[in-house]
Amino acid sequence: MQGIIEYGDDYVGDEFYWVACELYITTGKDKYLDYIKNSTHYLEIPTTLTGGIDADTTGCFDWCNTAGLGTLSLSMFTNGLSASDVATARANIIKAADEFILIANSQGYGVPIKECTIDGLITNSNGEVSSTVGFPYNSNSFILNEAIVMAYAFDYSYQNNKYLNGMVEAMDYLLGRNPRNQSYITGYGDKPLENPHHIFWDYRNDDSLPHPPAGCLSIGPNSGLQDDWTKGAGWKVAEIPPEKCFMDCAESWSTNNLDINLNAPLAWVSAYLDENIIKPPPPPLFGDVNEDYSIDALDITIIKQFLLTQNESLIINRFNADVNGDSFINALDFALIKMFLLGSITTFPVGG
């Protein structure tokens, strides 16, 4: 299969499995269920890719290896598959996530990808071509795709935090915790990406074109260093550490390109983390006795009732109610809250 570059994908069994999974989920027809159950890919989640140009790369799915996507979908389809098959799919997802975390724990910067064989990049003086070992083209996409698998594992493991932490580690790497101290995302991080290779956001080569907007992710380190710019800078294959094979330059298409298959998982992972990360509690709002995030007459009523009855079952926020900071809830707190509502004071002795 070829587009603007050769993808080297000469096997489509995984694509047929994936589409059959989606068709079964959509239609519920038995012919699709029979097809996927007879597939060699049934319920699998790879941890090493086997097809196309990314063979031998740590990963779960990419443009040439799509079976894992079908299994992710099936793992959520509890009304269609048997309970045992759903359990198997989820167990396979957790097992794959465990492997990615094991890899991340073995890496200095906590990324769930290890060096792989990259063929045909070194030519010696005799014209003999050999391979090298390092990070593949589009390395950041593999990291994000594996973070997606960790997210599913988090959901299916009763929220075991090691999977959420693995996702955070991956995002930390992309945002600048890496050997280049480089955020690979435009507009984010202490040293954000500025000059990606892109046909439209190409202001470096044509000042009539725009800068890239915030939130664009570069493909990242690539030990292949196939573009002329990195070669012109004197960088040679196998001489630069894998995680340093990156240049924030518009001409370095082999390390700094923008692809949709990068930004789609970036959006997915970012949204998931935003929903699931435990956020710090808001600062205390002194005077908000009933915790409705406002200070009003209801707070006066509740603290008055508490002082008159000393009813310990009455639900109040004692920390917010102690507006003078003397560790007691008493008539002075009641008076201060009332004065605040009347406008006699604008702050409380504590927290002001």
Coordinates of C-alpha atoms in Angstrom, one line a residue:
M1 CA 0.0 0.0 0.0
Q2 CA 1.4 3.4 -0.9
G3 CA 0.4 7.0 -0.3
I4 CA 2.9 9.8 -0.3
I5 CA 5.3 7.4 1.4
E6 CA 5.5 3.6 1.4
Y7 CA 3.9 2.1 4.5
G8 CA 5.1 -1.5 3.8
D9 CA 1.8 -3.0 4.9
D10 CA 1.2 -6.2 2.9
Y11 CA -1.1 -7.8 5.4
V12 CA -4.7 -6.8 5.9
G13 CA -6.0 -9.5 8.2
D14 CA -5.8 -7.1 11.2
E15 CA -7.8 -4.4 9.3
F16 CA -10.5 -6.9 8.5
Y17 CA -10.6 -8.1 12.1
W18 CA -10.9 -4.5 13.3
V19 CA -13.7 -3.5 10.9
A20 CA -15.6 -6.8 11.7
C21 CA -15.4 -5.9 15.4
E22 CA -16.9 -2.5 14.7
L23 CA -19.6 -3.9 12.4
Y24 CA -20.6 -6.5 15.0
I25 CA -20.9 -3.9 17.7
T26 CA -22.9 -1.7 15.3
T27 CA -25.2 -4.3 13.8
G28 CA -25.1 -7.2 16.2
K29 CA -25.1 -9.6 13.2
D30 CA -23.8 -13.1 13.8
K31 CA -21.8 -13.2 10.6
Y32 CA -19.4 -10.6 12.0
L33 CA -19.2 -12.3 15.3
D34 CA -18.4 -15.6 13.6
Y35 CA -15.7 -13.8 11.6
I36 CA -13.9 -12.2 14.5
K37 CA -14.1 -15.4 16.6
N38 CA -12.3 -17.3 13.8
S39 CA -9.7 -14.6 13.5
T40 CA -6.2 -15.2 14.8
H41 CA -6.4 -11.8 16.3
Y42 CA -9.5 -12.5 18.4
L43 CA -9.2 -10.5 21.7
E44 CA -5.5 -9.8 21.3
I45 CA -3.6 -6.7 22.3
P46 CA 0.0 -6.7 21.0
T47 CA 2.9 -5.3 22.9
T48 CA 5.3 -5.5 19.9
L49 CA 4.2 -4.6 16.4
T50 CA 4.8 -7.2 13.7
G51 CA 3.7 -5.7 10.4
G52 CA 4.6 -2.8 8.1
I53 CA 7.4 -0.3 8.5
D54 CA 7.1 -0.5 12.3
A55 CA 7.8 -4.2 12.7
D56 CA 9.8 -4.9 15.9
T57 CA 8.6 -1.7 17.6
T58 CA 7.1 -1.6 21.1
G59 CA 3.5 -0.8 20.5
C60 CA -0.2 -1.8 20.6
F61 CA -1.5 -0.4 17.3
D62 CA -0.5 1.9 14.5
W63 CA -1.4 2.5 10.9
C64 CA -0.1 -0.9 9.9
N65 CA -1.2 -2.9 12.9
T66 CA -4.9 -2.4 13.9
A67 CA -6.0 -5.6 15.6
G68 CA -5.7 -4.0 19.1
L69 CA -8.2 -1.3 18.2
G70 CA -10.8 -4.0 17.5
T71 CA -10.2 -5.6 20.9
L72 CA -10.4 -2.3 22.7
S73 CA -13.9 -1.9 21.2
L74 CA -15.0 -5.4 22.1
S75 CA -13.9 -5.0 25.7
M76 CA -16.6 -2.4 26.2
F77 CA -19.3 -4.4 24.4
T78 CA -20.7 -6.3 27.3
N79 CA -24.1 -6.9 25.8
G80 CA -22.8 -8.8 22.8
L81 CA -20.0 -11.1 23.8
S82 CA -20.0 -13.7 26.5
A83 CA -18.9 -12.6 30.0
S84 CA -15.9 -14.9 29.7
D85 CA -14.8 -13.3 26.4
V86 CA -15.2 -9.8 27.7
A87 CA -13.2 -10.8 30.8
T88 CA -10.5 -12.2 28.5
A89 CA -10.3 -9.1 26.4
R90 CA -10.0 -6.9 29.5
A91 CA -7.4 -9.3 31.0
N92 CA -5.3 -9.0 27.8
I93 CA -5.5 -5.2 27.9
I94 CA -4.3 -5.2 31.5
K95 CA -1.5 -7.7 30.6
A96 CA -0.4 -5.4 27.8
A97 CA -0.5 -2.3 30.0
D98 CA 1.6 -4.2 32.6
E99 CA 4.2 -4.9 29.9
F100 CA 4.3 -1.2 28.9
I101 CA 4.8 -0.1 32.5
L102 CA 7.5 -2.7 32.9
I103 CA 9.3 -1.2 29.9
A104 CA 8.7 2.4 31.2
N105 CA 10.2 1.4 34.6
S106 CA 13.4 0.2 32.8
Q107 CA 13.8 3.5 31.0
G108 CA 15.7 6.5 32.4
Y109 CA 12.8 8.9 31.5
G110 CA 9.9 6.5 32.1
V111 CA 8.7 6.1 28.5
P112 CA 6.9 2.9 27.6
I113 CA 9.0 2.3 24.5
K114 CA 12.4 0.6 24.0
E115 CA 14.9 0.7 21.2
C116 CA 14.1 -1.3 18.2
T117 CA 15.9 -2.4 15.0
I118 CA 15.9 0.1 12.2
D119 CA 16.9 -1.4 8.9
G120 CA 18.9 0.0 6.0
L121 CA 20.1 3.3 7.4
I122 CA 23.9 2.8 7.6
T123 CA 26.1 2.5 4.4
N124 CA 29.8 1.9 4.9
S125 CA 32.6 2.8 2.6
N126 CA 32.1 -0.4 0.7
G127 CA 28.5 0.4 0.0
E128 CA 27.2 -2.3 2.4
V129 CA 24.0 -1.4 4.1
S130 CA 23.3 -2.4 7.7
S131 CA 20.7 -1.7 10.4
T132 CA 20.9 0.2 13.7
V133 CA 19.1 0.2 17.0
G134 CA 17.2 3.2 18.3
F135 CA 13.8 5.0 18.4
P136 CA 11.6 4.6 15.4
Y137 CA 10.0 7.3 13.2
N138 CA 6.9 8.7 14.9
S139 CA 8.1 7.5 18.3
N140 CA 5.7 9.8 20.2
S141 CA 2.7 8.2 18.6
F142 CA 3.6 4.8 20.1
I143 CA 4.0 6.3 23.5
L144 CA 0.5 7.9 23.4
N145 CA -1.2 4.8 22.0
E146 CA 0.3 2.8 24.8
A147 CA -1.1 5.4 27.3
I148 CA -4.5 4.7 25.8
V149 CA -4.1 1.0 26.7
M150 CA -3.1 2.0 30.2
A151 CA -6.3 4.1 30.5
Y152 CA -8.4 1.0 29.6
A153 CA -6.4 -1.0 32.1
F154 CA -7.1 1.7 34.8
D155 CA -10.8 1.3 34.2
Y156 CA -10.7 -2.5 34.1
S157 CA -8.5 -2.9 37.2
Y158 CA -10.8 -1.1 39.6
Q159 CA -8.7 2.0 39.1
N160 CA -5.3 0.7 40.0
N161 CA -3.3 3.9 40.1
K162 CA -0.2 2.4 38.5
Y163 CA -1.9 2.7 35.1
L164 CA -2.9 6.3 35.7
N165 CA 0.6 7.0 36.9
G166 CA 2.0 5.4 33.7
M167 CA -0.1 7.7 31.6
V168 CA 1.1 10.7 33.6
E169 CA 4.7 9.6 33.1
A170 CA 4.2 9.4 29.3
M171 CA 2.7 13.0 29.3
D172 CA 5.5 14.2 31.4
Y173 CA 8.0 13.0 28.8
L174 CA 6.1 14.7 26.0
L175 CA 5.8 17.9 27.9
G176 CA 9.6 18.2 28.5
R177 CA 10.9 15.7 31.0
N178 CA 13.3 14.2 28.4
P179 CA 17.0 14.5 27.5
R180 CA 16.3 17.6 25.4
N181 CA 14.2 19.3 28.0
Q182 CA 11.9 19.9 25.1
S183 CA 8.2 19.9 25.1
Y184 CA 7.0 18.2 21.9
I185 CA 3.7 20.1 22.0
T186 CA 3.2 23.6 20.7
G187 CA 2.1 26.1 23.3
Y188 CA 2.7 23.9 26.4
G189 CA 5.7 23.3 28.6
D190 CA 8.7 25.5 29.7
K191 CA 10.3 24.9 26.2
P192 CA 7.4 24.4 23.8
L193 CA 7.7 23.1 20.3
E194 CA 7.9 26.1 17.9
N195 CA 9.0 25.0 14.4
P196 CA 7.3 21.8 13.3
H197 CA 7.4 20.5 9.7
H198 CA 4.0 21.2 8.2
I199 CA 2.7 22.2 4.8
F200 CA 0.5 25.0 6.2
W201 CA 1.9 26.1 9.5
D202 CA 5.2 27.0 7.8
Y203 CA 6.0 30.5 8.8
R204 CA 9.7 29.8 8.9
N205 CA 9.8 29.3 5.2
D206 CA 7.0 31.7 4.2
D207 CA 6.1 34.6 6.5
S208 CA 2.6 34.8 4.9
L209 CA 1.8 31.5 6.5
P210 CA 0.7 31.2 10.2
H211 CA 2.4 29.8 13.2
P212 CA 1.1 26.5 14.5
P213 CA -1.6 26.8 17.1
A214 CA -1.1 25.4 20.6
G215 CA -1.7 21.7 21.1
C216 CA 0.2 20.3 18.1
L217 CA 2.4 17.3 18.8
S218 CA 5.6 16.5 16.9
I219 CA 6.5 12.9 15.9
G220 CA 9.6 13.2 18.2
P221 CA 13.0 11.4 18.4
N222 CA 13.8 9.2 15.4
S223 CA 17.2 7.4 15.3
G224 CA 16.8 7.1 11.5
L225 CA 17.6 10.8 11.0
Q226 CA 16.5 10.6 7.3
D227 CA 16.1 14.3 6.5
D228 CA 18.9 16.4 5.0
W229 CA 18.7 19.0 7.8
T230 CA 19.9 16.7 10.5
K231 CA 22.5 15.2 8.2
G232 CA 23.7 18.7 7.3
A233 CA 24.0 19.5 11.0
G234 CA 26.6 16.7 11.2
W235 CA 24.3 14.2 13.0
K236 CA 25.0 10.6 12.0
V237 CA 22.9 7.5 12.5
A238 CA 23.9 5.4 15.5
E239 CA 26.0 8.3 16.9
I240 CA 23.2 10.3 18.6
P241 CA 21.5 8.7 21.7
P242 CA 17.9 7.7 20.6
E243 CA 16.0 10.1 22.8
K244 CA 18.2 13.0 21.6
C245 CA 17.5 12.4 17.9
F246 CA 15.2 15.4 17.6
M247 CA 15.6 18.9 16.2
D248 CA 12.9 21.6 16.5
C249 CA 13.4 22.7 12.9
A250 CA 10.8 23.0 10.2
E251 CA 13.1 21.2 7.7
S252 CA 13.6 18.2 9.9
W253 CA 10.7 16.2 8.7
S254 CA 12.0 12.9 10.1
T255 CA 12.0 14.1 13.7
N256 CA 9.6 17.1 13.8
N257 CA 6.7 16.3 11.5
L258 CA 3.0 16.7 12.5
D259 CA 0.6 13.8 11.9
I260 CA -3.1 13.3 12.6
N261 CA -2.3 9.9 14.1
L262 CA -0.3 11.8 16.8
N263 CA -2.8 14.5 17.6
A264 CA -5.8 12.2 17.8
P265 CA -4.4 10.2 20.7
L266 CA -3.0 13.4 22.3
A267 CA -6.5 14.7 22.5
W268 CA -7.8 11.4 23.8
V269 CA -5.2 11.0 26.5
S270 CA -5.4 14.7 27.6
A271 CA -9.2 14.5 28.0
Y272 CA -8.9 11.2 29.9
L273 CA -6.4 12.6 32.3
D274 CA -8.4 15.8 32.8
E275 CA -11.4 13.7 33.8
N276 CA -9.6 11.2 36.0
I277 CA -6.7 12.9 37.7
I278 CA -7.6 13.7 41.3
K279 CA -7.5 17.5 41.5
P280 CA -6.5 19.3 44.6
P281 CA -9.5 20.5 46.7
P282 CA -10.5 24.1 46.4
P283 CA -9.2 26.5 49.1
P284 CA -11.4 26.8 52.1
L285 CA -14.2 29.4 51.9
F286 CA -14.4 30.7 55.5
G287 CA -17.9 31.5 56.4
D288 CA -19.4 28.8 54.1
V289 CA -20.8 26.7 56.9
N290 CA -22.9 24.4 54.7
E291 CA -20.3 24.0 51.9
D292 CA -22.5 25.3 49.0
Y293 CA -19.6 27.5 47.8
S294 CA -21.3 30.8 48.9
I295 CA -21.6 32.8 52.1
D296 CA -25.2 33.7 52.7
A297 CA -28.1 33.8 55.2
L298 CA -28.3 30.0 55.2
D299 CA -24.9 29.8 56.8
I300 CA -26.1 32.2 59.5
T301 CA -29.1 30.0 60.1
I302 CA -27.1 26.8 60.3
I303 CA -24.4 28.1 62.7
K304 CA -27.1 29.6 64.9
Q305 CA -29.0 26.3 65.0
F306 CA -25.8 24.6 65.9
L307 CA -24.9 27.0 68.7
L308 CA -28.4 26.8 70.2
T309 CA -28.8 23.0 70.1
Q310 CA -25.2 21.8 70.1
N311 CA -26.6 19.1 67.8
E312 CA -23.5 17.1 66.8
S313 CA -25.4 15.3 64.0
L314 CA -26.0 18.7 62.3
I315 CA -23.7 18.7 59.2
I316 CA -21.5 21.7 59.1
N317 CA -18.0 22.4 57.9
R318 CA -16.3 23.2 61.2
F319 CA -13.1 24.4 59.5
N320 CA -15.1 27.0 57.4
A321 CA -17.2 28.0 60.4
D322 CA -14.2 28.8 62.6
V323 CA -13.7 32.2 61.0
N324 CA -11.6 33.7 63.8
G325 CA -9.3 30.7 64.0
D326 CA -9.5 30.0 67.7
S327 CA -10.4 26.3 67.1
F328 CA -13.9 26.8 68.5
I329 CA -17.3 27.4 66.9
N330 CA -19.0 30.0 69.1
A331 CA -21.0 33.2 69.2
L332 CA -18.0 35.2 67.9
D333 CA -17.9 33.2 64.7
F334 CA -21.7 33.8 64.3
A335 CA -21.2 37.5 64.8
L336 CA -18.3 37.7 62.3
I337 CA -20.2 35.9 59.6
K338 CA -23.2 38.2 60.2
M339 CA -21.0 41.3 60.0
F340 CA -19.5 40.0 56.7
L341 CA -23.0 39.6 55.2
L342 CA -23.9 43.1 56.4
G343 CA -20.8 44.5 54.8
S344 CA -19.3 45.7 58.1
I345 CA -16.2 43.6 57.4
T346 CA -14.8 42.3 54.1
T347 CA -12.4 39.6 55.4
F348 CA -12.3 37.3 58.3
P349 CA -9.5 37.2 60.9
V350 CA -8.5 33.8 59.5
G351 CA -7.9 33.3 55.8
G352 CA -8.1 37.0 55.1

